[in-house]
């Protein structure tokens, strides 16, 4: 039921969520805001048309997000601690989590020193924090990869 006063809004974003074991990574999809409407009466026909238009190029956007994950395995990281600190600060998560992130990074022997390994460690360590911060940290790890890789062709 919509509100007639418009103090709330309905919005939908597209993102690629990668789940491996219990790890989550929320990778932003370019142009991911599908719609935002004040939470009051609006024309569902217009909304459906707008969604159809924005979803038409959605498969290409998801392919780009998947290529970011793939390319992240090739990006070498020389100072993981500095990257972890940057990601934690971007997510506004206490740096007290840094030792746990570093332990998660060390616990993944099959992963080499790549940007993907960094994101994997962040999402693994995020399992121990409350859900709201966990989601923000998972998003920050995905944003880090997306920013690092840039436009993947």
PDB file of C-alpha atoms in Angstrom:
ATOM      1  CA  UNK A   1       0.000   0.000   0.000  1.00  0.00           C
ATOM      2  CA  UNK A   2       1.402   3.374  -0.945  1.00  0.00           C
ATOM      3  CA  UNK A   3       1.509   6.375   1.304  1.00  0.00           C
ATOM      4  CA  UNK A   4      -0.241   9.538   0.154  1.00  0.00           C
ATOM      5  CA  UNK A   5       2.215  11.762   2.022  1.00  0.00           C
ATOM      6  CA  UNK A   6       5.399  10.732   0.171  1.00  0.00           C
ATOM      7  CA  UNK A   7       7.749  10.472   3.144  1.00  0.00           C
ATOM      8  CA  UNK A   8       9.027   7.105   1.924  1.00  0.00           C
ATOM      9  CA  UNK A   9      10.233   5.988  -1.459  1.00  0.00           C
ATOM     10  CA  UNK A  10      10.299   2.717  -3.325  1.00  0.00           C
ATOM     11  CA  UNK A  11      13.508   1.968  -5.197  1.00  0.00           C
ATOM     12  CA  UNK A  12      15.088  -0.957  -6.983  1.00  0.00           C
ATOM     13  CA  UNK A  13      18.777  -1.464  -7.765  1.00  0.00           C
ATOM     14  CA  UNK A  14      20.390  -4.180  -9.804  1.00  0.00           C
ATOM     15  CA  UNK A  15      23.506  -5.836  -8.434  1.00  0.00           C
ATOM     16  CA  UNK A  16      25.391  -9.063  -8.802  1.00  0.00           C
ATOM     17  CA  UNK A  17      25.577 -10.960  -5.533  1.00  0.00           C
ATOM     18  CA  UNK A  18      28.137 -13.719  -5.498  1.00  0.00           C
ATOM     19  CA  UNK A  19      27.667 -16.312  -2.826  1.00  0.00           C
ATOM     20  CA  UNK A  20      30.410 -18.842  -2.178  1.00  0.00           C
ATOM     21  CA  UNK A  21      29.985 -20.827   1.012  1.00  0.00           C
ATOM     22  CA  UNK A  22      28.622 -18.157   3.332  1.00  0.00           C
ATOM     23  CA  UNK A  23      30.630 -15.345   1.773  1.00  0.00           C
ATOM     24  CA  UNK A  24      28.704 -12.674  -0.021  1.00  0.00           C
ATOM     25  CA  UNK A  25      29.966 -10.018  -2.366  1.00  0.00           C
ATOM     26  CA  UNK A  26      27.693  -7.312  -3.661  1.00  0.00           C
ATOM     27  CA  UNK A  27      29.161  -6.087  -6.909  1.00  0.00           C
ATOM     28  CA  UNK A  28      27.614  -2.880  -8.201  1.00  0.00           C
ATOM     29  CA  UNK A  29      26.216  -2.976 -11.696  1.00  0.00           C
ATOM     30  CA  UNK A  30      26.741   0.255 -13.692  1.00  0.00           C
ATOM     31  CA  UNK A  31      23.558   2.294 -13.883  1.00  0.00           C
ATOM     32  CA  UNK A  32      22.030  -0.024 -11.309  1.00  0.00           C
ATOM     33  CA  UNK A  33      19.222   2.235 -10.096  1.00  0.00           C
ATOM     34  CA  UNK A  34      16.206   0.841 -11.899  1.00  0.00           C
ATOM     35  CA  UNK A  35      13.686   3.232 -10.384  1.00  0.00           C
ATOM     36  CA  UNK A  36      12.984   5.434  -7.399  1.00  0.00           C
ATOM     37  CA  UNK A  37       9.537   6.745  -6.656  1.00  0.00           C
ATOM     38  CA  UNK A  38       8.138   8.652  -3.728  1.00  0.00           C
ATOM     39  CA  UNK A  39       6.064   6.216  -1.736  1.00  0.00           C
ATOM     40  CA  UNK A  40       2.720   7.549  -2.775  1.00  0.00           C
ATOM     41  CA  UNK A  41       0.391   6.852  -5.627  1.00  0.00           C
ATOM     42  CA  UNK A  42       2.127   6.451  -8.941  1.00  0.00           C
ATOM     43  CA  UNK A  43       1.212   5.121 -12.368  1.00  0.00           C
ATOM     44  CA  UNK A  44       2.132   1.438 -12.495  1.00  0.00           C
ATOM     45  CA  UNK A  45       1.899   1.441 -16.287  1.00  0.00           C
ATOM     46  CA  UNK A  46       4.583   4.116 -16.535  1.00  0.00           C
ATOM     47  CA  UNK A  47       6.658   2.285 -13.949  1.00  0.00           C
ATOM     48  CA  UNK A  48       6.414  -0.970 -15.932  1.00  0.00           C
ATOM     49  CA  UNK A  49       7.490   0.816 -19.134  1.00  0.00           C
ATOM     50  CA  UNK A  50      10.428   2.466 -17.368  1.00  0.00           C
ATOM     51  CA  UNK A  51      11.540  -0.847 -15.860  1.00  0.00           C
ATOM     52  CA  UNK A  52      11.292  -2.581 -19.235  1.00  0.00           C
ATOM     53  CA  UNK A  53      13.494   0.102 -20.799  1.00  0.00           C
ATOM     54  CA  UNK A  54      16.112  -0.058 -18.056  1.00  0.00           C
ATOM     55  CA  UNK A  55      16.142  -3.845 -17.961  1.00  0.00           C
ATOM     56  CA  UNK A  56      16.699  -4.137 -21.726  1.00  0.00           C
ATOM     57  CA  UNK A  57      20.451  -3.645 -21.330  1.00  0.00           C
ATOM     58  CA  UNK A  58      20.613  -5.522 -18.034  1.00  0.00           C
ATOM     59  CA  UNK A  59      22.213  -8.716 -19.429  1.00  0.00           C
ATOM     60  CA  UNK A  60      25.190  -6.716 -20.710  1.00  0.00           C
ATOM     61  CA  UNK A  61      25.573  -5.009 -17.345  1.00  0.00           C
ATOM     62  CA  UNK A  62      25.590  -8.354 -15.539  1.00  0.00           C
ATOM     63  CA  UNK A  63      28.190  -9.663 -17.983  1.00  0.00           C
ATOM     64  CA  UNK A  64      30.378  -6.672 -17.174  1.00  0.00           C
ATOM     65  CA  UNK A  65      30.035  -7.351 -13.438  1.00  0.00           C
ATOM     66  CA  UNK A  66      31.029 -10.992 -13.985  1.00  0.00           C
ATOM     67  CA  UNK A  67      34.066  -9.861 -16.018  1.00  0.00           C
ATOM     68  CA  UNK A  68      35.110  -7.636 -13.111  1.00  0.00           C
ATOM     69  CA  UNK A  69      35.178 -10.713 -10.868  1.00  0.00           C
ATOM     70  CA  UNK A  70      37.226 -12.609 -13.431  1.00  0.00           C
ATOM     71  CA  UNK A  71      39.657  -9.745 -14.034  1.00  0.00           C
ATOM     72  CA  UNK A  72      40.120  -9.240 -10.271  1.00  0.00           C
ATOM     73  CA  UNK A  73      42.007 -12.543 -10.141  1.00  0.00           C
ATOM     74  CA  UNK A  74      44.681 -11.038 -12.396  1.00  0.00           C
ATOM     75  CA  UNK A  75      45.212  -7.805 -10.438  1.00  0.00           C
ATOM     76  CA  UNK A  76      48.213  -8.262  -8.126  1.00  0.00           C
ATOM     77  CA  UNK A  77      48.119  -6.798  -4.614  1.00  0.00           C
ATOM     78  CA  UNK A  78      51.380  -5.940  -2.870  1.00  0.00           C
ATOM     79  CA  UNK A  79      50.051  -4.345   0.332  1.00  0.00           C
ATOM     80  CA  UNK A  80      46.886  -6.159   1.378  1.00  0.00           C
ATOM     81  CA  UNK A  81      46.770  -4.443   4.787  1.00  0.00           C
ATOM     82  CA  UNK A  82      46.566  -0.999   3.158  1.00  0.00           C
ATOM     83  CA  UNK A  83      43.794  -2.210   0.842  1.00  0.00           C
ATOM     84  CA  UNK A  84      41.882  -3.731   3.773  1.00  0.00           C
ATOM     85  CA  UNK A  85      42.161  -0.474   5.694  1.00  0.00           C
ATOM     86  CA  UNK A  86      40.826   1.487   2.723  1.00  0.00           C
ATOM     87  CA  UNK A  87      37.879  -0.881   2.286  1.00  0.00           C
ATOM     88  CA  UNK A  88      37.012  -0.902   6.000  1.00  0.00           C
ATOM     89  CA  UNK A  89      37.105   2.890   6.112  1.00  0.00           C
ATOM     90  CA  UNK A  90      34.937   3.140   2.985  1.00  0.00           C
ATOM     91  CA  UNK A  91      32.378   0.842   4.638  1.00  0.00           C
ATOM     92  CA  UNK A  92      32.609   2.853   7.876  1.00  0.00           C
ATOM     93  CA  UNK A  93      33.471  -0.315   9.758  1.00  0.00           C
ATOM     94  CA  UNK A  94      35.808  -0.194  12.740  1.00  0.00           C
ATOM     95  CA  UNK A  95      39.436  -0.973  12.047  1.00  0.00           C
ATOM     96  CA  UNK A  96      39.158  -3.386  14.986  1.00  0.00           C
ATOM     97  CA  UNK A  97      38.043  -5.861  12.323  1.00  0.00           C
ATOM     98  CA  UNK A  98      41.418  -5.593  10.541  1.00  0.00           C
ATOM     99  CA  UNK A  99      43.073  -8.560  12.346  1.00  0.00           C
ATOM    100  CA  UNK A 100      40.107 -10.756  11.466  1.00  0.00           C
ATOM    101  CA  UNK A 101      40.301  -9.678   7.821  1.00  0.00           C
ATOM    102  CA  UNK A 102      44.013 -10.423   7.750  1.00  0.00           C
ATOM    103  CA  UNK A 103      43.376 -13.857   9.279  1.00  0.00           C
ATOM    104  CA  UNK A 104      40.727 -14.560   6.650  1.00  0.00           C
ATOM    105  CA  UNK A 105      43.213 -13.542   3.948  1.00  0.00           C
ATOM    106  CA  UNK A 106      45.877 -15.868   5.354  1.00  0.00           C
ATOM    107  CA  UNK A 107      43.369 -18.729   5.627  1.00  0.00           C
ATOM    108  CA  UNK A 108      42.814 -18.860   1.865  1.00  0.00           C
ATOM    109  CA  UNK A 109      45.967 -20.621   0.624  1.00  0.00           C
ATOM    110  CA  UNK A 110      44.419 -21.450  -2.747  1.00  0.00           C
ATOM    111  CA  UNK A 111      44.005 -17.744  -3.487  1.00  0.00           C
ATOM    112  CA  UNK A 112      47.036 -15.769  -4.486  1.00  0.00           C
ATOM    113  CA  UNK A 113      47.755 -12.111  -3.755  1.00  0.00           C
ATOM    114  CA  UNK A 114      45.033 -10.753  -6.014  1.00  0.00           C
ATOM    115  CA  UNK A 115      42.255  -8.199  -5.746  1.00  0.00           C
ATOM    116  CA  UNK A 116      39.817 -11.128  -5.769  1.00  0.00           C
ATOM    117  CA  UNK A 117      41.581 -12.642  -2.734  1.00  0.00           C
ATOM    118  CA  UNK A 118      41.232  -9.303  -0.947  1.00  0.00           C
ATOM    119  CA  UNK A 119      37.493  -9.197  -1.628  1.00  0.00           C
ATOM    120  CA  UNK A 120      37.171 -12.829  -0.543  1.00  0.00           C
ATOM    121  CA  UNK A 121      38.911 -12.104   2.768  1.00  0.00           C
ATOM    122  CA  UNK A 122      36.721  -9.056   3.405  1.00  0.00           C
ATOM    123  CA  UNK A 123      33.517 -10.991   2.793  1.00  0.00           C
ATOM    124  CA  UNK A 124      34.725 -13.913   4.911  1.00  0.00           C
ATOM    125  CA  UNK A 125      35.531 -11.627   7.829  1.00  0.00           C
ATOM    126  CA  UNK A 126      32.189  -9.850   7.402  1.00  0.00           C
ATOM    127  CA  UNK A 127      30.432 -13.015   8.571  1.00  0.00           C
ATOM    128  CA  UNK A 128      31.284 -12.138  12.174  1.00  0.00           C
ATOM    129  CA  UNK A 129      29.628  -8.709  12.301  1.00  0.00           C
ATOM    130  CA  UNK A 130      26.011  -7.584  12.563  1.00  0.00           C
ATOM    131  CA  UNK A 131      23.909  -7.810   9.383  1.00  0.00           C
ATOM    132  CA  UNK A 132      23.744  -4.093   8.545  1.00  0.00           C
ATOM    133  CA  UNK A 133      27.503  -3.629   8.739  1.00  0.00           C
ATOM    134  CA  UNK A 134      28.040  -6.979   7.040  1.00  0.00           C
ATOM    135  CA  UNK A 135      26.023  -5.857   4.024  1.00  0.00           C
ATOM    136  CA  UNK A 136      27.863  -2.525   3.887  1.00  0.00           C
ATOM    137  CA  UNK A 137      31.210  -4.303   4.077  1.00  0.00           C
ATOM    138  CA  UNK A 138      30.219  -6.759   1.337  1.00  0.00           C
ATOM    139  CA  UNK A 139      29.135  -3.818  -0.819  1.00  0.00           C
ATOM    140  CA  UNK A 140      32.396  -1.980  -0.076  1.00  0.00           C
ATOM    141  CA  UNK A 141      34.406  -5.038  -1.211  1.00  0.00           C
ATOM    142  CA  UNK A 142      32.400  -5.128  -4.435  1.00  0.00           C
ATOM    143  CA  UNK A 143      32.772  -1.386  -4.966  1.00  0.00           C
ATOM    144  CA  UNK A 144      36.531  -1.731  -4.442  1.00  0.00           C
ATOM    145  CA  UNK A 145      36.705  -4.320  -7.245  1.00  0.00           C
ATOM    146  CA  UNK A 146      34.471  -2.316  -9.524  1.00  0.00           C
ATOM    147  CA  UNK A 147      36.514   0.853  -9.013  1.00  0.00           C
ATOM    148  CA  UNK A 148      39.814  -1.006  -9.342  1.00  0.00           C
ATOM    149  CA  UNK A 149      38.951  -2.797 -12.543  1.00  0.00           C
ATOM    150  CA  UNK A 150      37.076   0.124 -14.112  1.00  0.00           C
ATOM    151  CA  UNK A 151      35.573  -0.480 -17.518  1.00  0.00           C
ATOM    152  CA  UNK A 152      36.334  -4.037 -18.488  1.00  0.00           C
ATOM    153  CA  UNK A 153      36.034  -4.738 -22.185  1.00  0.00           C
TER     154      UNK A 153
END
